[in-house]
PDB file of C-alpha atoms in Angstrom:
ATOM      1  CA  MET N   1     -58.458 119.288   0.233  1.00  0.00           C
ATOM      2  CA  ARG N   2     -56.251 117.254  -2.096  1.00  0.00           C
ATOM      3  CA  PRO N   3     -52.713 116.714  -0.738  1.00  0.00           C
ATOM      4  CA  ILE N   4     -51.953 114.241  -3.544  1.00  0.00           C
ATOM      5  CA  LEU N   5     -52.648 116.051  -6.796  1.00  0.00           C
ATOM      6  CA  PHE N   6     -52.303 112.958  -8.993  1.00  0.00           C
ATOM      7  CA  THR N   7     -50.306 109.747  -9.367  1.00  0.00           C
ATOM      8  CA  TYR N   8     -47.930 109.226 -12.271  1.00  0.00           C
ATOM      9  CA  ARG N   9     -46.504 105.747 -12.876  1.00  0.00           C
ATOM     10  CA  GLY N  10     -47.122 104.812  -9.291  1.00  0.00           C
ATOM     11  CA  LYS N  11     -45.461 107.950  -7.915  1.00  0.00           C
ATOM     12  CA  ALA N  12     -47.613 110.358  -5.928  1.00  0.00           C
ATOM     13  CA  ILE N  13     -47.282 113.996  -6.989  1.00  0.00           C
ATOM     14  CA  ARG N  14     -48.034 116.173  -3.986  1.00  0.00           C
ATOM     15  CA  SER N  15     -50.151 119.262  -4.530  1.00  0.00           C
ATOM     16  CA  TYR N  16     -47.884 121.654  -2.634  1.00  0.00           C
ATOM     17  CA  THR N  17     -44.774 120.494  -4.491  1.00  0.00           C
ATOM     18  CA  ALA N  18     -46.562 120.742  -7.836  1.00  0.00           C
ATOM     19  CA  MET N  19     -47.866 124.254  -7.120  1.00  0.00           C
ATOM     20  CA  LEU N  20     -44.438 125.317  -5.868  1.00  0.00           C
ATOM     21  CA  TYR N  21     -42.943 124.188  -9.179  1.00  0.00           C
ATOM     22  CA  VAL N  22     -45.692 125.851 -11.224  1.00  0.00           C
ATOM     23  CA  GLY N  23     -45.279 129.008  -9.159  1.00  0.00           C
ATOM     24  CA  ALA N  24     -41.514 129.077  -9.702  1.00  0.00           C
ATOM     25  CA  VAL N  25     -41.887 128.680 -13.472  1.00  0.00           C
ATOM     26  CA  ALA N  26     -44.672 131.269 -13.652  1.00  0.00           C
ATOM     27  CA  ALA N  27     -42.613 133.663 -11.519  1.00  0.00           C
ATOM     28  CA  ILE N  28     -39.639 133.450 -13.890  1.00  0.00           C
ATOM     29  CA  VAL N  29     -41.921 134.010 -16.888  1.00  0.00           C
ATOM     30  CA  ALA N  30     -43.476 137.040 -15.155  1.00  0.00           C
ATOM     31  CA  GLY N  31     -40.002 138.397 -14.409  1.00  0.00           C
ATOM     32  CA  ASN N  32     -38.978 137.969 -18.042  1.00  0.00           C
ATOM     33  CA  LEU N  33     -42.054 139.851 -19.276  1.00  0.00           C
ATOM     34  CA  ALA N  34     -41.466 142.637 -16.742  1.00  0.00           C
ATOM     35  CA  ALA N  35     -37.798 142.875 -17.775  1.00  0.00           C
ATOM     36  CA  HIS N  36     -38.828 143.415 -21.398  1.00  0.00           C
ATOM     37  CA  ALA N  37     -41.323 146.081 -20.316  1.00  0.00           C
ATOM     38  CA  ALA N  38     -38.665 147.836 -18.212  1.00  0.00           C
ATOM     39  CA  GLY N  39     -36.044 147.725 -20.952  1.00  0.00           C
ATOM     40  CA  LEU N  40     -33.611 145.615 -18.934  1.00  0.00           C
ATOM     41  CA  ASP N  41     -31.555 142.748 -20.343  1.00  0.00           C
ATOM     42  CA  SER N  42     -34.074 139.906 -20.015  1.00  0.00           C
ATOM     43  CA  PHE N  43     -31.403 137.189 -20.215  1.00  0.00           C
ATOM     44  CA  ARG N  44     -29.454 138.666 -17.304  1.00  0.00           C
ATOM     45  CA  VAL N  45     -32.677 138.984 -15.333  1.00  0.00           C
ATOM     46  CA  PHE N  46     -33.453 135.345 -16.145  1.00  0.00           C
ATOM     47  CA  VAL N  47     -30.014 134.269 -14.864  1.00  0.00           C
ATOM     48  CA  ALA N  48     -30.469 136.316 -11.691  1.00  0.00           C
ATOM     49  CA  ASP N  49     -33.920 134.791 -11.101  1.00  0.00           C
ATOM     50  CA  LEU N  50     -32.589 131.245 -11.499  1.00  0.00           C
ATOM     51  CA  VAL N  51     -29.648 131.843  -9.160  1.00  0.00           C
ATOM     52  CA  LEU N  52     -31.749 133.613  -6.501  1.00  0.00           C
ATOM     53  CA  LEU N  53     -34.350 130.844  -6.581  1.00  0.00           C
ATOM     54  CA  ILE N  54     -31.870 128.584  -4.756  1.00  0.00           C
ATOM     55  CA  PRO N  55     -31.278 130.743  -1.638  1.00  0.00           C
ATOM     56  CA  ALA N  56     -34.968 131.680  -1.657  1.00  0.00           C
ATOM     57  CA  LEU N  57     -36.092 128.053  -1.391  1.00  0.00           C
ATOM     58  CA  LEU N  58     -33.415 127.211   1.172  1.00  0.00           C
ATOM     59  CA  GLY N  59     -34.171 130.317   3.219  1.00  0.00           C
ATOM     60  CA  ALA N  60     -37.900 129.638   3.210  1.00  0.00           C
ATOM     61  CA  ARG N  61     -37.305 126.140   4.551  1.00  0.00           C
ATOM     62  CA  LEU N  62     -34.643 127.142   7.103  1.00  0.00           C
ATOM     63  CA  PHE N  63     -36.590 130.073   8.540  1.00  0.00           C
ATOM     64  CA  TYR N  64     -39.690 127.922   8.942  1.00  0.00           C
ATOM     65  CA  ARG N  65     -37.733 125.486  11.042  1.00  0.00           C
ATOM     66  CA  LEU N  66     -36.138 128.266  13.055  1.00  0.00           C
ATOM     67  CA  PHE N  67     -39.558 129.803  13.706  1.00  0.00           C
ATOM     68  CA  HIS N  68     -40.750 126.401  14.957  1.00  0.00           C
ATOM     69  CA  TRP N  69     -37.611 125.452  16.853  1.00  0.00           C
ATOM     70  CA  ARG N  70     -39.611 124.022  19.753  1.00  0.00           C
ATOM     71  CA  ARG N  71     -40.871 121.327  17.418  1.00  0.00           C
ATOM     72  CA  TYR N  72     -37.394 120.443  16.180  1.00  0.00           C
ATOM     73  CA  ARG N  73     -35.164 120.926  19.218  1.00  0.00           C
ATOM     74  CA  GLN N  74     -36.092 117.502  20.553  1.00  0.00           C
ATOM     75  CA  ASP N  75     -35.325 115.878  17.210  1.00  0.00           C
ATOM     76  CA  PRO N  76     -32.270 117.489  15.517  1.00  0.00           C
ATOM     77  CA  ARG N  77     -32.395 114.901  12.728  1.00  0.00           C
ATOM     78  CA  ALA N  78     -35.836 116.176  11.700  1.00  0.00           C
ATOM     79  CA  PHE N  79     -34.432 119.721  11.601  1.00  0.00           C
ATOM     80  CA  ARG N  80     -31.716 118.667   9.171  1.00  0.00           C
ATOM     81  CA  GLY N  81     -33.945 116.319   7.182  1.00  0.00           C
ATOM     82  CA  ARG N  82     -35.325 117.104   3.755  1.00  0.00           C
ATOM     83  CA  THR N  83     -38.797 115.801   4.533  1.00  0.00           C
ATOM     84  CA  GLY N  84     -41.447 117.223   6.826  1.00  0.00           C
ATOM     85  CA  GLY N  85     -42.370 120.306   4.803  1.00  0.00           C
ATOM     86  CA  GLY N  86     -42.692 123.848   5.981  1.00  0.00           C
ATOM     87  CA  ALA N  87     -41.642 127.142   4.414  1.00  0.00           C
ATOM     88  CA  THR N  88     -42.079 130.860   4.971  1.00  0.00           C
ATOM     89  CA  GLN N  89     -42.023 133.689   2.436  1.00  0.00           C
ATOM     90  CA  TYR N  90     -40.135 135.982   4.777  1.00  0.00           C
ATOM     91  CA  GLY N  91     -37.311 133.462   4.978  1.00  0.00           C
ATOM     92  CA  ALA N  92     -37.109 133.341   1.191  1.00  0.00           C
ATOM     93  CA  PHE N  93     -36.633 137.102   0.973  1.00  0.00           C
ATOM     94  CA  ALA N  94     -34.198 137.250   3.901  1.00  0.00           C
ATOM     95  CA  ALA N  95     -31.933 134.741   2.164  1.00  0.00           C
ATOM     96  CA  ALA N  96     -32.308 135.992  -1.413  1.00  0.00           C
ATOM     97  CA  PHE N  97     -31.885 139.740  -0.928  1.00  0.00           C
ATOM     98  CA  PRO N  98     -28.314 139.702   0.497  1.00  0.00           C
ATOM     99  CA  VAL N  99     -27.247 137.316  -2.272  1.00  0.00           C
ATOM    100  CA  SER N 100     -28.792 139.608  -4.872  1.00  0.00           C
ATOM    101  CA  VAL N 101     -26.523 142.561  -4.032  1.00  0.00           C
ATOM    102  CA  PRO N 102     -23.220 141.083  -5.333  1.00  0.00           C
ATOM    103  CA  LEU N 103     -25.034 138.983  -7.949  1.00  0.00           C
ATOM    104  CA  LEU N 104     -26.745 141.964  -9.556  1.00  0.00           C
ATOM    105  CA  ALA N 105     -23.515 143.955  -9.446  1.00  0.00           C
ATOM    106  CA  ALA N 106     -21.757 141.126 -11.302  1.00  0.00           C
ATOM    107  CA  LEU N 107     -24.572 140.977 -13.875  1.00  0.00           C
ATOM    108  CA  GLN N 108     -24.608 144.776 -14.168  1.00  0.00           C
ATOM    109  CA  LEU N 109     -28.272 145.001 -13.242  1.00  0.00           C
ATOM    110  CA  PRO N 110     -29.535 147.953 -11.136  1.00  0.00           C
ATOM    111  CA  LEU N 111     -30.688 146.843  -7.693  1.00  0.00           C
ATOM    112  CA  GLY N 112     -33.843 148.935  -7.457  1.00  0.00           C
ATOM    113  CA  ALA N 113     -35.037 148.250 -10.993  1.00  0.00           C
ATOM    114  CA  PHE N 114     -34.422 144.518 -10.597  1.00  0.00           C
ATOM    115  CA  TRP N 115     -36.466 144.274  -7.395  1.00  0.00           C
ATOM    116  CA  ASP N 116     -39.274 146.222  -9.035  1.00  0.00           C
ATOM    117  CA  ILE N 117     -39.315 143.460 -11.641  1.00  0.00           C
ATOM    118  CA  ALA N 118     -39.003 140.833  -8.927  1.00  0.00           C
ATOM    119  CA  THR N 119     -42.202 142.235  -7.406  1.00  0.00           C
ATOM    120  CA  PHE N 120     -44.199 140.635 -10.210  1.00  0.00           C
ATOM    121  CA  SER N 121     -42.309 137.349  -9.895  1.00  0.00           C
ATOM    122  CA  ILE N 122     -42.879 137.221  -6.133  1.00  0.00           C
ATOM    123  CA  LEU N 123     -46.598 137.961  -6.324  1.00  0.00           C
ATOM    124  CA  VAL N 124     -47.190 135.412  -9.099  1.00  0.00           C
ATOM    125  CA  GLY N 125     -45.226 132.796  -7.169  1.00  0.00           C
ATOM    126  CA  LEU N 126     -47.102 133.561  -3.934  1.00  0.00           C
ATOM    127  CA  PHE N 127     -50.439 133.070  -5.648  1.00  0.00           C
ATOM    128  CA  PHE N 128     -49.616 129.529  -6.757  1.00  0.00           C
ATOM    129  CA  VAL N 129     -47.917 128.630  -3.481  1.00  0.00           C
ATOM    130  CA  ARG N 130     -51.021 129.604  -1.517  1.00  0.00           C
ATOM    131  CA  ILE N 131     -53.176 127.494  -3.819  1.00  0.00           C
ATOM    132  CA  GLY N 132     -50.769 124.658  -2.987  1.00  0.00           C
ATOM    133  CA  CYS N 133     -51.263 125.366   0.721  1.00  0.00           C
ATOM    134  CA  TYR N 134     -55.031 125.254   0.243  1.00  0.00           C
ATOM    135  CA  LEU N 135     -54.866 121.881  -1.503  1.00  0.00           C
ATOM    136  CA  ASN N 136     -52.407 120.516   1.040  1.00  0.00           C
ATOM    137  CA  GLY N 137     -54.219 121.776   4.144  1.00  0.00           C
ATOM    138  CA  CYS N 138     -51.222 123.672   5.556  1.00  0.00           C
ATOM    139  CA  CYS N 139     -51.468 127.291   6.784  1.00  0.00           C
ATOM    140  CA  ALA N 140     -55.123 126.547   7.580  1.00  0.00           C
ATOM    141  CA  GLY N 141     -57.490 129.171   8.918  1.00  0.00           C
ATOM    142  CA  ARG N 142     -59.103 129.210  12.326  1.00  0.00           C
ATOM    143  CA  ALA N 143     -62.263 127.240  12.965  1.00  0.00           C
ATOM    144  CA  SER N 144     -65.256 129.574  12.870  1.00  0.00           C
ATOM    145  CA  PRO N 145     -69.070 129.275  12.843  1.00  0.00           C
ATOM    146  CA  SER N 146     -69.302 132.221  10.437  1.00  0.00           C
ATOM    147  CA  ARG N 147     -71.182 131.790   7.167  1.00  0.00           C
ATOM    148  CA  PHE N 148     -68.060 133.023   5.345  1.00  0.00           C
ATOM    149  CA  THR N 149     -66.202 129.773   5.934  1.00  0.00           C
ATOM    150  CA  LEU N 150     -65.532 126.498   4.169  1.00  0.00           C
ATOM    151  CA  VAL N 151     -65.297 122.971   5.501  1.00  0.00           C
ATOM    152  CA  LEU N 152     -61.546 122.455   5.297  1.00  0.00           C
ATOM    153  CA  PRO N 153     -58.842 120.338   6.942  1.00  0.00           C
ATOM    154  CA  ASN N 154     -55.723 121.521   8.686  1.00  0.00           C
ATOM    155  CA  SER N 155     -52.292 119.938   8.260  1.00  0.00           C
ATOM    156  CA  THR N 156     -53.210 117.144  10.694  1.00  0.00           C
ATOM    157  CA  GLY N 157     -56.376 116.239   8.773  1.00  0.00           C
ATOM    158  CA  VAL N 158     -58.949 117.717  11.176  1.00  0.00           C
ATOM    159  CA  TRP N 159     -61.955 118.910   9.142  1.00  0.00           C
ATOM    160  CA  GLU N 160     -63.953 121.881  10.433  1.00  0.00           C
ATOM    161  CA  ARG N 161     -65.637 125.001   9.161  1.00  0.00           C
ATOM    162  CA  ARG N 162     -62.648 127.294   8.754  1.00  0.00           C
ATOM    163  CA  ILE N 163     -61.781 130.734   7.451  1.00  0.00           C
ATOM    164  CA  PRO N 164     -60.082 129.989   4.088  1.00  0.00           C
ATOM    165  CA  ALA N 165     -56.866 131.817   5.024  1.00  0.00           C
ATOM    166  CA  GLN N 166     -54.886 130.344   2.120  1.00  0.00           C
ATOM    167  CA  LEU N 167     -57.406 131.550  -0.473  1.00  0.00           C
ATOM    168  CA  LEU N 168     -57.557 134.979   1.153  1.00  0.00           C
ATOM    169  CA  GLU N 169     -53.783 135.346   0.901  1.00  0.00           C
ATOM    170  CA  ALA N 170     -53.842 134.115  -2.707  1.00  0.00           C
ATOM    171  CA  ALA N 171     -56.502 136.728  -3.456  1.00  0.00           C
ATOM    172  CA  TRP N 172     -54.416 139.428  -1.712  1.00  0.00           C
ATOM    173  CA  SER N 173     -51.399 138.480  -3.836  1.00  0.00           C
ATOM    174  CA  ALA N 174     -53.502 138.664  -7.008  1.00  0.00           C
ATOM    175  CA  ALA N 175     -54.918 142.058  -5.996  1.00  0.00           C
ATOM    176  CA  LEU N 176     -51.439 143.435  -5.307  1.00  0.00           C
ATOM    177  CA  LEU N 177     -50.253 142.092  -8.667  1.00  0.00           C
ATOM    178  CA  LEU N 178     -52.993 143.994 -10.488  1.00  0.00           C
ATOM    179  CA  LEU N 179     -52.224 147.151  -8.506  1.00  0.00           C
ATOM    180  CA  ALA N 180     -48.509 146.803  -9.240  1.00  0.00           C
ATOM    181  CA  ILE N 181     -49.218 146.506 -12.965  1.00  0.00           C
ATOM    182  CA  ALA N 182     -51.511 149.554 -12.876  1.00  0.00           C
ATOM    183  CA  PHE N 183     -49.212 151.863 -10.886  1.00  0.00           C
ATOM    184  CA  TRP N 184     -45.716 150.744 -11.926  1.00  0.00           C
ATOM    185  CA  ARG N 185     -45.250 153.594 -14.399  1.00  0.00           C
ATOM    186  CA  PHE N 186     -46.144 156.181 -11.742  1.00  0.00           C
ATOM    187  CA  MET N 187     -43.413 155.169  -9.311  1.00  0.00           C
ATOM    188  CA  PRO N 188     -41.072 158.060  -8.376  1.00  0.00           C
ATOM    189  CA  PHE N 189     -37.807 156.090  -8.358  1.00  0.00           C
ATOM    190  CA  PRO N 190     -36.483 152.580  -9.093  1.00  0.00           C
ATOM    191  CA  GLY N 191     -37.252 150.292  -6.178  1.00  0.00           C
ATOM    192  CA  ALA N 192     -40.326 152.234  -5.026  1.00  0.00           C
ATOM    193  CA  LEU N 193     -42.720 149.659  -6.476  1.00  0.00           C
ATOM    194  CA  PHE N 194     -40.983 146.873  -4.589  1.00  0.00           C
ATOM    195  CA  LEU N 195     -40.944 148.824  -1.308  1.00  0.00           C
ATOM    196  CA  LEU N 196     -44.587 149.885  -1.491  1.00  0.00           C
ATOM    197  CA  THR N 197     -45.731 146.414  -2.502  1.00  0.00           C
ATOM    198  CA  THR N 198     -43.699 144.925   0.336  1.00  0.00           C
ATOM    199  CA  ALA N 199     -45.388 147.271   2.819  1.00  0.00           C
ATOM    200  CA  ALA N 200     -48.828 146.455   1.399  1.00  0.00           C
ATOM    201  CA  TYR N 201     -48.197 142.709   1.417  1.00  0.00           C
ATOM    202  CA  ALA N 202     -46.898 142.863   5.000  1.00  0.00           C
ATOM    203  CA  CYS N 203     -50.034 144.774   6.065  1.00  0.00           C
ATOM    204  CA  GLY N 204     -52.246 142.110   4.549  1.00  0.00           C
ATOM    205  CA  ARG N 205     -50.100 139.327   5.969  1.00  0.00           C
ATOM    206  CA  LEU N 206     -50.248 140.904   9.432  1.00  0.00           C
ATOM    207  CA  LEU N 207     -54.040 140.852   9.351  1.00  0.00           C
ATOM    208  CA  LEU N 208     -54.301 137.398   7.797  1.00  0.00           C
ATOM    209  CA  LEU N 209     -52.034 135.903  10.454  1.00  0.00           C
ATOM    210  CA  PHE N 210     -54.819 136.612  12.947  1.00  0.00           C
ATOM    211  CA  VAL N 211     -57.243 134.389  11.021  1.00  0.00           C
ATOM    212  CA  ARG N 212     -54.816 131.483  10.745  1.00  0.00           C
ATOM    213  CA  GLU N 213     -55.016 128.525  13.070  1.00  0.00           C
ATOM    214  CA  PRO N 214     -52.290 129.176  15.662  1.00  0.00           C
ATOM    215  CA  HIS N 215     -49.410 126.744  15.964  1.00  0.00           C
ATOM    216  CA  PRO N 216     -49.336 124.697  19.181  1.00  0.00           C
ATOM    217  CA  GLY N 217     -47.523 126.657  21.867  1.00  0.00           C
ATOM    218  CA  ALA N 218     -47.615 129.947  19.961  1.00  0.00           C
ATOM    219  CA  THR N 219     -48.420 132.860  22.259  1.00  0.00           C
ATOM    220  CA  GLY N 220     -48.317 136.636  22.114  1.00  0.00           C
ATOM    221  CA  PHE N 221     -47.010 138.668  19.188  1.00  0.00           C
ATOM    222  CA  THR N 222     -45.326 136.043  17.022  1.00  0.00           C
ATOM    223  CA  ILE N 223     -42.076 136.423  15.095  1.00  0.00           C
ATOM    224  CA  GLN N 224     -43.878 136.610  11.760  1.00  0.00           C
ATOM    225  CA  ARG N 225     -46.096 139.436  13.018  1.00  0.00           C
ATOM    226  CA  SER N 226     -43.022 141.258  14.285  1.00  0.00           C
ATOM    227  CA  ILE N 227     -41.346 140.844  10.885  1.00  0.00           C
ATOM    228  CA  SER N 228     -44.486 142.164   9.167  1.00  0.00           C
ATOM    229  CA  VAL N 229     -44.471 145.320  11.292  1.00  0.00           C
ATOM    230  CA  THR N 230     -40.725 145.785  10.734  1.00  0.00           C
ATOM    231  CA  LEU N 231     -41.105 145.474   6.952  1.00  0.00           C
ATOM    232  CA  ILE N 232     -43.976 147.967   6.902  1.00  0.00           C
ATOM    233  CA  LEU N 233     -42.047 150.585   8.883  1.00  0.00           C
ATOM    234  CA  PHE N 234     -38.757 150.032   7.035  1.00  0.00           C
ATOM    235  CA  SER N 235     -40.300 150.091   3.545  1.00  0.00           C
ATOM    236  CA  LEU N 236     -42.307 153.244   4.212  1.00  0.00           C
ATOM    237  CA  ALA N 237     -39.303 154.938   5.813  1.00  0.00           C
ATOM    238  CA  VAL N 238     -37.125 154.273   2.752  1.00  0.00           C
ATOM    239  CA  VAL N 239     -39.851 155.420   0.342  1.00  0.00           C
ATOM    240  CA  THR N 240     -40.302 158.615   2.361  1.00  0.00           C
ATOM    241  CA  ALA N 241     -36.555 159.272   2.428  1.00  0.00           C
ATOM    242  CA  TYR N 242     -36.109 158.820  -1.334  1.00  0.00           C
ATOM    243  CA  TRP N 243     -39.372 160.377  -2.493  1.00  0.00           C
ATOM    244  CA  PRO N 244     -38.549 163.360  -4.741  1.00  0.00           C
ATOM    245  CA  LYS N 245     -38.936 166.619  -2.846  1.00  0.00           C
TER     246      LYS N 245
END
C-alpha cells in the first residue's frame, strides 16, 4: 500500500521499519503500565524489556531466514546481510525466552509474573508490526474473488483482490489484548495469562496462515503451522498441570 511512509531530508522512511519502531516503543510503554498494575518494580521490568528486545529482533530475523533457507542457500551473503527484510514472531519468542530466564533471575523478577506483563507488550507490538506489514505489502493474503477482499499488493508488487491477512492478524492481536485486560485478574497462577494468550494467538495464527499467500516452493504442513500446533498443545498442557485442583 505504502512501502515508503514518508521522506525526511531526502531519506526514505520505510513503513515497516517505522511501524516496528513505533511498536517497540508502544510495547515497552504497555509493559511499564502493566508492571505498575501488577505491583512489580517497573524500572526492572523496563530494563528487562530493553535487554530482551535485542534477542527478540535478532531471533525474528534469523528464524525467518532459516524458515526460507531455500531462498538463501544459493546466496550465503544474502543470508548474512542486513538488508532484504523478513521476520517472524515465533523466532522472536524462541530467542528471547531462554535469555529471559537468567536475566529475570538477576533482576529478581518472577518469571511467570513477568511474562504475564510481557503478554501486553507482545500484543501491542504485534498490532503495529502487522500494520507495517499491510503498508509494506509483506505477509500478503491469498488472491480471492470474495467480496470480503481488498485490492492489495504482495511483496513483489503484484496487485490483486486479496484477503487482508495482515489486518486480520492485527485485529486478532487487538482482540486478544482486550481479552487479556479483561481476564488478567481472574488468572489462577502467575504465567497463566501468558500461556493462555499464547495458545489463543497460535490458534488464530494457525488459521490465518491458511489465508496467506504461500511462499514459492512451500508445500504441506509448514514449519510455522507445526510451531503453532506445538505451542497450543504445550501451553494448554502446562496450564492444565498447574491449574489449582
